[in-house]
């Protein structure tokens, strides 16, 4: 599995996972709600993330490299002005849809900020802790358990899949085109059986240690009010930016008010 | 194709979140019925399998390749309720690795877990009811179910786009383009799903949820000279008559 | 009452009709270390799954420390019988060593300091306290087997039941585990086909073959009886000699 | 040309930077049976994956039957090197034993009667012809390991490379596999930490430790040198004595 977590001992790392999850969710909602016309506001959001990254000692190249996951949507966003509906405008000799340009910019800016925030969250929190945090935020226990088991066994199953592939290749097989699908699928079938049977054995092992359908809650410390307050700084500042942007766009406010809001981050 | 933050408007994201939460809640109850207290370990291991299977890339043509969504496969192998939970768990864990937006988790669960599984399961049930019972029928149905689940998911995406996306695009054109491309990807999904189900069916038919009810009913051997077959006696009686 | 484990006339058939056990009788006294030997397919695993009530006997019964294995006693029985599975990956299902070892005692209702004390004590007994916060899949195979032993030790079992404890271990890890098992002050039933390991660790052995106990005696004597071994598809490996006592 | 396998100055580092091999030199003559011994983590598996070109050497090289392991020769190399994995389940994935054994030769282009002949021949050599139409999944562990050997025998390899062939086998299955391996007229390289099994099957042994070959000689002599064994975390199991020749 891709390793996104960067162990560390910064204030950001030490925050309880449920606080960070809600903070990132709040930040993402603020970003999504920011009017696309307010360019400066997106710069403000980016600065906020930069401050968090600095506090967590996550180097910018680390974040940028991992933003590749959004590539398909970047392509989509770039295509929008080309294939979008009229009215059109001309830019560098190419006829582009005005609405398409706005839509493309909107997706690109908001998705990038969201992805960067998620990367920072994953970099400063272990996946396991994030699931505990999700449990604290009242995500159904059974669902969290399933995800926890998946996290525990993903490497085991991937290892089995890798060894099966090496074994196939050692006997002169190379998957090149559609005709080789049956072989790959038969391996997948064998892998499913192995996974399912391991699930049954794990269940037996759980029963043998007193499992009765409910996972015991362990090491799940509640967050203090102070920690919640610290975590609220990011979404709070982002909301201030978004609010200022709305006021400006709807023409009542004074441009630049958002900048003072930003200082809170 | 994990939808990131900002792709849909806030109301659409929240609406999809409500749909996803309701769907997952129904599946949590259903899966408990299917698997009782084995749900967590078994669904977790099946989710790990789906996660691994998603790394199987297959050529779509023109140099591009698609990867398995896995919703149909999970539903046919583990049952529709468990299938939804498995794909949801995969999406949750991928979210932890920054794949897919936090505010878009509702959209992603709706599109990739609920729509694929519901459509695939509906198609599977529909076809197996019409086709003759047996292995070939189930495999054909698996192929169709998985194939249709992919463009269905893509069209649901376009639907959400039409409700709350931008007005920059003509929805009809987008629907046609997305549906067309994903029908092609769906063929790959269908092939892998049907072949995988076939492989499991060959070694452990009892593990294929979609094959339940397809196994032949127990046959009873009548003892020569005995009066005609008695209507469905208990299994215990069956073994005793067989001894003769 | 000094019997840790008593099995009486135990018979069992799987739902598909295959009968695996045909009347097993055995007792293990408190503090004993006993090896249960037998070829593959002799019914060893089926027997083990009866000891903590995962399978329900067709005939006969099991009692642990005087308590019969019944639905009503299941919780206490599963505390008393500590099962160590052959594949440690089946047993270590939690994200960290600490949580895995805590799983059993937490199911018994332990929390807080008492739980923590149990966890550190059990890990210390198997020499794995230093790895308490690691993920099980980052440990070596031998280390994982030792953590698996700790997960059941933490429940303070009446009897420790190990399924093929020496399988897949390299010679040094094999010896280290033997030293750990010898250092524990607990009744042990060790299911194995590794006859030298049985001799190294257990004074007494049982042979299970065809679903019944066909021999019960000092390990040294059983392993010297090559006719008995051969009759039940057991044999000492090449080059192995029972060392002079 | 009588060398089945020649490894020269082989060094390798994993993509994450961990170096596993630091210049391995070894040769195996045609028809020899050689044991490659070493503790866990010595680089045994890394070395094995170089023999048929799954991993590409950082420095140095491998040749099999005189043919260097290169991208261009990969197909022929993989025919010549028959790898038997430690876990037979990694190797057996087809619905029937027949299809699994036919998989390799079919990849070489064999079809029809010739393919059928190869499959029955290979299964006959390991005594599994009677199970040809069964699902590998339903066989015992020992039987699956034998089928795994047949899957590579069917490719008529120059050299058979076995990774921990004795692991998880009960004593009888262990001996049966030894008899099968002895009966084969093929070069064998056996990677193991089961020292008695190495002595039983191989005249000559190599010790791989810390990514280099630290000893090469008659198995009997290496196993008698307890200082050498101890230095590389190897040891003879309790009760094992090197039998008089």
PDB file of N, CA and C in Angstrom, chain C residues 41-102:
ATOM      1  N   UNK C  41      -4.850 -35.549   9.078  1.00  0.00           N
ATOM      2  CA  UNK C  41      -6.141 -36.188   8.844  1.00  0.00           C
ATOM      3  C   UNK C  41      -6.564 -37.116   9.965  1.00  0.00           C
ATOM      4  N   UNK C  42      -5.820 -37.102  11.084  1.00  0.00           N
ATOM      5  CA  UNK C  42      -6.175 -38.010  12.173  1.00  0.00           C
ATOM      6  C   UNK C  42      -7.328 -37.447  13.007  1.00  0.00           C
ATOM      7  N   UNK C  43      -7.631 -36.186  12.822  1.00  0.00           N
ATOM      8  CA  UNK C  43      -8.701 -35.568  13.611  1.00  0.00           C
ATOM      9  C   UNK C  43      -8.168 -34.635  14.690  1.00  0.00           C
ATOM     10  N   UNK C  44      -6.869 -34.293  14.619  1.00  0.00           N
ATOM     11  CA  UNK C  44      -6.261 -33.462  15.657  1.00  0.00           C
ATOM     12  C   UNK C  44      -6.950 -32.099  15.759  1.00  0.00           C
ATOM     13  N   UNK C  45      -7.128 -31.447  14.600  1.00  0.00           N
ATOM     14  CA  UNK C  45      -7.730 -30.117  14.638  1.00  0.00           C
ATOM     15  C   UNK C  45      -9.183 -30.184  15.108  1.00  0.00           C
ATOM     16  N   UNK C  46      -9.908 -31.208  14.649  1.00  0.00           N
ATOM     17  CA  UNK C  46     -11.300 -31.374  15.082  1.00  0.00           C
ATOM     18  C   UNK C  46     -11.363 -31.498  16.602  1.00  0.00           C
ATOM     19  N   UNK C  47     -10.441 -32.278  17.167  1.00  0.00           N
ATOM     20  CA  UNK C  47     -10.410 -32.436  18.624  1.00  0.00           C
ATOM     21  C   UNK C  47     -10.152 -31.096  19.306  1.00  0.00           C
ATOM     22  N   UNK C  48      -9.164 -30.376  18.779  1.00  0.00           N
ATOM     23  CA  UNK C  48      -8.797 -29.095  19.394  1.00  0.00           C
ATOM     24  C   UNK C  48      -9.983 -28.130  19.408  1.00  0.00           C
ATOM     25  N   UNK C  49     -10.756 -28.108  18.321  1.00  0.00           N
ATOM     26  CA  UNK C  49     -11.877 -27.165  18.249  1.00  0.00           C
ATOM     27  C   UNK C  49     -13.011 -27.547  19.196  1.00  0.00           C
ATOM     28  N   UNK C  50     -12.976 -28.784  19.750  1.00  0.00           N
ATOM     29  CA  UNK C  50     -13.942 -29.142  20.779  1.00  0.00           C
ATOM     30  C   UNK C  50     -13.529 -28.609  22.149  1.00  0.00           C
ATOM     31  N   UNK C  51     -12.235 -28.427  22.338  1.00  0.00           N
ATOM     32  CA  UNK C  51     -11.754 -28.108  23.680  1.00  0.00           C
ATOM     33  C   UNK C  51     -12.287 -26.780  24.180  1.00  0.00           C
ATOM     34  N   UNK C  52     -12.532 -25.825  23.272  1.00  0.00           N
ATOM     35  CA  UNK C  52     -13.099 -24.561  23.760  1.00  0.00           C
ATOM     36  C   UNK C  52     -14.488 -24.312  23.194  1.00  0.00           C
ATOM     37  N   UNK C  53     -15.146 -25.396  22.785  1.00  0.00           N
ATOM     38  CA  UNK C  53     -16.557 -25.282  22.448  1.00  0.00           C
ATOM     39  C   UNK C  53     -16.865 -24.649  21.117  1.00  0.00           C
ATOM     40  N   UNK C  54     -15.882 -24.593  20.195  1.00  0.00           N
ATOM     41  CA  UNK C  54     -16.195 -24.080  18.857  1.00  0.00           C
ATOM     42  C   UNK C  54     -17.005 -25.130  18.102  1.00  0.00           C
ATOM     43  N   UNK C  55     -16.646 -26.394  18.282  1.00  0.00           N
ATOM     44  CA  UNK C  55     -17.481 -27.481  17.775  1.00  0.00           C
ATOM     45  C   UNK C  55     -18.200 -28.110  18.968  1.00  0.00           C
ATOM     46  N   UNK C  56     -19.402 -28.612  18.741  1.00  0.00           N
ATOM     47  CA  UNK C  56     -20.187 -29.219  19.815  1.00  0.00           C
ATOM     48  C   UNK C  56     -20.189 -30.735  19.622  1.00  0.00           C
ATOM     49  N   UNK C  57     -19.820 -31.473  20.674  1.00  0.00           N
ATOM     50  CA  UNK C  57     -19.680 -32.931  20.528  1.00  0.00           C
ATOM     51  C   UNK C  57     -20.981 -33.589  20.079  1.00  0.00           C
ATOM     52  N   UNK C  58     -20.853 -34.627  19.251  1.00  0.00           N
ATOM     53  CA  UNK C  58     -22.000 -35.445  18.912  1.00  0.00           C
ATOM     54  C   UNK C  58     -22.336 -36.349  20.093  1.00  0.00           C
ATOM     55  N   UNK C  59     -21.300 -36.954  20.656  1.00  0.00           N
ATOM     56  CA  UNK C  59     -21.419 -37.803  21.841  1.00  0.00           C
ATOM     57  C   UNK C  59     -20.262 -37.467  22.758  1.00  0.00           C
ATOM     58  N   UNK C  60     -20.440 -37.745  24.051  1.00  0.00           N
ATOM     59  CA  UNK C  60     -19.347 -37.518  24.991  1.00  0.00           C
ATOM     60  C   UNK C  60     -19.201 -36.061  25.345  1.00  0.00           C
ATOM     61  N   UNK C  61     -18.093 -35.747  26.026  1.00  0.00           N
ATOM     62  CA  UNK C  61     -17.949 -34.365  26.450  1.00  0.00           C
ATOM     63  C   UNK C  61     -16.542 -34.021  26.885  1.00  0.00           C
ATOM     64  N   UNK C  62     -16.358 -32.737  27.149  1.00  0.00           N
ATOM     65  CA  UNK C  62     -15.055 -32.191  27.513  1.00  0.00           C
ATOM     66  C   UNK C  62     -15.255 -31.384  28.791  1.00  0.00           C
ATOM     67  N   UNK C  63     -14.299 -31.472  29.725  1.00  0.00           N
ATOM     68  CA  UNK C  63     -14.340 -30.509  30.814  1.00  0.00           C
ATOM     69  C   UNK C  63     -12.950 -29.933  31.033  1.00  0.00           C
ATOM     70  N   UNK C  64     -12.937 -28.678  31.420  1.00  0.00           N
ATOM     71  CA  UNK C  64     -11.675 -27.950  31.600  1.00  0.00           C
ATOM     72  C   UNK C  64     -11.606 -27.457  33.034  1.00  0.00           C
ATOM     73  N   UNK C  65     -10.622 -27.952  33.771  1.00  0.00           N
ATOM     74  CA  UNK C  65     -10.504 -27.582  35.179  1.00  0.00           C
ATOM     75  C   UNK C  65     -11.765 -27.917  35.945  1.00  0.00           C
ATOM     76  N   UNK C  66     -12.425 -29.027  35.551  1.00  0.00           N
ATOM     77  CA  UNK C  66     -13.626 -29.471  36.240  1.00  0.00           C
ATOM     78  C   UNK C  66     -14.918 -28.875  35.706  1.00  0.00           C
ATOM     79  N   UNK C  67     -14.813 -27.850  34.854  1.00  0.00           N
ATOM     80  CA  UNK C  67     -16.008 -27.195  34.334  1.00  0.00           C
ATOM     81  C   UNK C  67     -16.371 -27.809  32.977  1.00  0.00           C
ATOM     82  N   UNK C  68     -17.595 -28.356  32.824  1.00  0.00           N
ATOM     83  CA  UNK C  68     -17.942 -28.960  31.532  1.00  0.00           C
ATOM     84  C   UNK C  68     -18.088 -27.893  30.449  1.00  0.00           C
ATOM     85  N   UNK C  69     -17.704 -28.252  29.228  1.00  0.00           N
ATOM     86  CA  UNK C  69     -17.845 -27.338  28.098  1.00  0.00           C
ATOM     87  C   UNK C  69     -19.296 -27.375  27.632  1.00  0.00           C
ATOM     88  N   UNK C  70     -20.042 -26.337  27.976  1.00  0.00           N
ATOM     89  CA  UNK C  70     -21.433 -26.239  27.525  1.00  0.00           C
ATOM     90  C   UNK C  70     -21.674 -24.810  27.066  1.00  0.00           C
ATOM     91  N   UNK C  71     -22.784 -24.623  26.389  1.00  0.00           N
ATOM     92  CA  UNK C  71     -23.125 -23.273  25.894  1.00  0.00           C
ATOM     93  C   UNK C  71     -23.100 -22.256  27.039  1.00  0.00           C
ATOM     94  N   UNK C  72     -23.623 -22.676  28.203  1.00  0.00           N
ATOM     95  CA  UNK C  72     -23.738 -21.739  29.325  1.00  0.00           C
ATOM     96  C   UNK C  72     -22.373 -21.304  29.857  1.00  0.00           C
ATOM     97  N   UNK C  73     -21.402 -22.215  29.776  1.00  0.00           N
ATOM     98  CA  UNK C  73     -20.076 -21.926  30.355  1.00  0.00           C
ATOM     99  C   UNK C  73     -19.093 -21.356  29.342  1.00  0.00           C
ATOM    100  N   UNK C  74     -19.566 -21.107  28.123  1.00  0.00           N
ATOM    101  CA  UNK C  74     -18.656 -20.834  27.013  1.00  0.00           C
ATOM    102  C   UNK C  74     -17.652 -19.726  27.323  1.00  0.00           C
ATOM    103  N   UNK C  75     -18.097 -18.653  27.921  1.00  0.00           N
ATOM    104  CA  UNK C  75     -17.214 -17.518  28.151  1.00  0.00           C
ATOM    105  C   UNK C  75     -16.040 -17.934  29.059  1.00  0.00           C
ATOM    106  N   UNK C  76     -16.375 -18.603  30.166  1.00  0.00           N
ATOM    107  CA  UNK C  76     -15.339 -19.030  31.104  1.00  0.00           C
ATOM    108  C   UNK C  76     -14.440 -20.089  30.463  1.00  0.00           C
ATOM    109  N   UNK C  77     -15.049 -20.998  29.678  1.00  0.00           N
ATOM    110  CA  UNK C  77     -14.256 -22.045  29.017  1.00  0.00           C
ATOM    111  C   UNK C  77     -13.232 -21.410  28.078  1.00  0.00           C
ATOM    112  N   UNK C  78     -13.659 -20.413  27.319  1.00  0.00           N
ATOM    113  CA  UNK C  78     -12.741 -19.817  26.338  1.00  0.00           C
ATOM    114  C   UNK C  78     -11.639 -19.027  27.037  1.00  0.00           C
ATOM    115  N   UNK C  79     -11.890 -18.578  28.262  1.00  0.00           N
ATOM    116  CA  UNK C  79     -10.813 -17.969  29.020  1.00  0.00           C
ATOM    117  C   UNK C  79      -9.828 -19.040  29.469  1.00  0.00           C
ATOM    118  N   UNK C  80     -10.385 -20.193  29.873  1.00  0.00           N
ATOM    119  CA  UNK C  80      -9.524 -21.230  30.445  1.00  0.00           C
ATOM    120  C   UNK C  80      -8.680 -21.948  29.402  1.00  0.00           C
ATOM    121  N   UNK C  81      -9.182 -22.030  28.168  1.00  0.00           N
ATOM    122  CA  UNK C  81      -8.450 -22.747  27.115  1.00  0.00           C
ATOM    123  C   UNK C  81      -7.809 -21.732  26.186  1.00  0.00           C
ATOM    124  N   UNK C  82      -6.498 -21.674  26.177  1.00  0.00           N
ATOM    125  CA  UNK C  82      -5.802 -20.734  25.303  1.00  0.00           C
ATOM    126  C   UNK C  82      -5.326 -21.445  24.048  1.00  0.00           C
ATOM    127  N   UNK C  83      -5.965 -21.131  22.903  1.00  0.00           N
ATOM    128  CA  UNK C  83      -5.637 -21.808  21.647  1.00  0.00           C
ATOM    129  C   UNK C  83      -4.647 -20.974  20.854  1.00  0.00           C
ATOM    130  N   UNK C  84      -3.492 -21.564  20.499  1.00  0.00           N
ATOM    131  CA  UNK C  84      -2.543 -20.881  19.619  1.00  0.00           C
ATOM    132  C   UNK C  84      -2.628 -21.551  18.254  1.00  0.00           C
ATOM    133  N   UNK C  85      -3.079 -20.796  17.258  1.00  0.00           N
ATOM    134  CA  UNK C  85      -3.306 -21.360  15.927  1.00  0.00           C
ATOM    135  C   UNK C  85      -1.993 -21.566  15.182  1.00  0.00           C
ATOM    136  N   UNK C  86      -2.071 -22.408  14.151  1.00  0.00           N
ATOM    137  CA  UNK C  86      -0.856 -22.703  13.396  1.00  0.00           C
ATOM    138  C   UNK C  86      -0.326 -21.476  12.661  1.00  0.00           C
ATOM    139  N   UNK C  87      -1.218 -20.718  12.015  1.00  0.00           N
ATOM    140  CA  UNK C  87      -0.769 -19.552  11.256  1.00  0.00           C
ATOM    141  C   UNK C  87      -0.954 -18.304  12.110  1.00  0.00           C
ATOM    142  N   UNK C  88       0.129 -17.691  12.580  1.00  0.00           N
ATOM    143  CA  UNK C  88      -0.036 -16.532  13.461  1.00  0.00           C
ATOM    144  C   UNK C  88      -0.831 -15.407  12.806  1.00  0.00           C
ATOM    145  N   UNK C  89      -0.842 -15.352  11.469  1.00  0.00           N
ATOM    146  CA  UNK C  89      -1.606 -14.284  10.826  1.00  0.00           C
ATOM    147  C   UNK C  89      -3.110 -14.460  11.015  1.00  0.00           C
ATOM    148  N   UNK C  90      -3.547 -15.674  11.316  1.00  0.00           N
ATOM    149  CA  UNK C  90      -4.967 -15.863  11.607  1.00  0.00           C
ATOM    150  C   UNK C  90      -5.303 -15.323  12.980  1.00  0.00           C
ATOM    151  N   UNK C  91      -4.305 -15.299  13.847  1.00  0.00           N
ATOM    152  CA  UNK C  91      -4.556 -14.970  15.239  1.00  0.00           C
ATOM    153  C   UNK C  91      -4.269 -13.507  15.553  1.00  0.00           C
ATOM    154  N   UNK C  92      -3.361 -12.922  14.797  1.00  0.00           N
ATOM    155  CA  UNK C  92      -3.001 -11.525  15.044  1.00  0.00           C
ATOM    156  C   UNK C  92      -3.773 -10.653  14.065  1.00  0.00           C
ATOM    157  N   UNK C  93      -4.976 -10.274  14.461  1.00  0.00           N
ATOM    158  CA  UNK C  93      -5.858  -9.590  13.524  1.00  0.00           C
ATOM    159  C   UNK C  93      -6.008  -8.114  13.842  1.00  0.00           C
ATOM    160  N   UNK C  94      -5.364  -7.672  14.922  1.00  0.00           N
ATOM    161  CA  UNK C  94      -5.495  -6.267  15.275  1.00  0.00           C
ATOM    162  C   UNK C  94      -4.336  -5.471  14.683  1.00  0.00           C
ATOM    163  N   UNK C  95      -4.474  -4.138  14.617  1.00  0.00           N
ATOM    164  CA  UNK C  95      -3.445  -3.335  13.963  1.00  0.00           C
ATOM    165  C   UNK C  95      -2.117  -3.272  14.719  1.00  0.00           C
ATOM    166  N   UNK C  96      -2.121  -3.447  16.036  1.00  0.00           N
ATOM    167  CA  UNK C  96      -0.851  -3.415  16.753  1.00  0.00           C
ATOM    168  C   UNK C  96      -0.767  -4.600  17.707  1.00  0.00           C
ATOM    169  N   UNK C  97       0.460  -4.938  18.086  1.00  0.00           N
ATOM    170  CA  UNK C  97       0.718  -6.026  19.016  1.00  0.00           C
ATOM    171  C   UNK C  97      -0.036  -5.790  20.321  1.00  0.00           C
ATOM    172  N   UNK C  98      -0.003  -4.550  20.812  1.00  0.00           N
ATOM    173  CA  UNK C  98      -0.652  -4.223  22.075  1.00  0.00           C
ATOM    174  C   UNK C  98      -2.146  -4.542  22.033  1.00  0.00           C
ATOM    175  N   UNK C  99      -2.818  -4.089  20.962  1.00  0.00           N
ATOM    176  CA  UNK C  99      -4.254  -4.317  20.864  1.00  0.00           C
ATOM    177  C   UNK C  99      -4.572  -5.801  20.718  1.00  0.00           C
ATOM    178  N   UNK C 100      -3.691  -6.512  20.012  1.00  0.00           N
ATOM    179  CA  UNK C 100      -3.928  -7.934  19.819  1.00  0.00           C
ATOM    180  C   UNK C 100      -3.873  -8.680  21.139  1.00  0.00           C
ATOM    181  N   UNK C 101      -2.866  -8.366  21.938  1.00  0.00           N
ATOM    182  CA  UNK C 101      -2.733  -9.057  23.216  1.00  0.00           C
ATOM    183  C   UNK C 101      -3.856  -8.628  24.154  1.00  0.00           C
ATOM    184  N   UNK C 102      -4.335  -7.389  24.003  1.00  0.00           N
ATOM    185  CA  UNK C 102      -5.398  -6.892  24.886  1.00  0.00           C
ATOM    186  C   UNK C 102      -6.768  -7.439  24.493  1.00  0.00           C
TER     187      UNK C 102
END
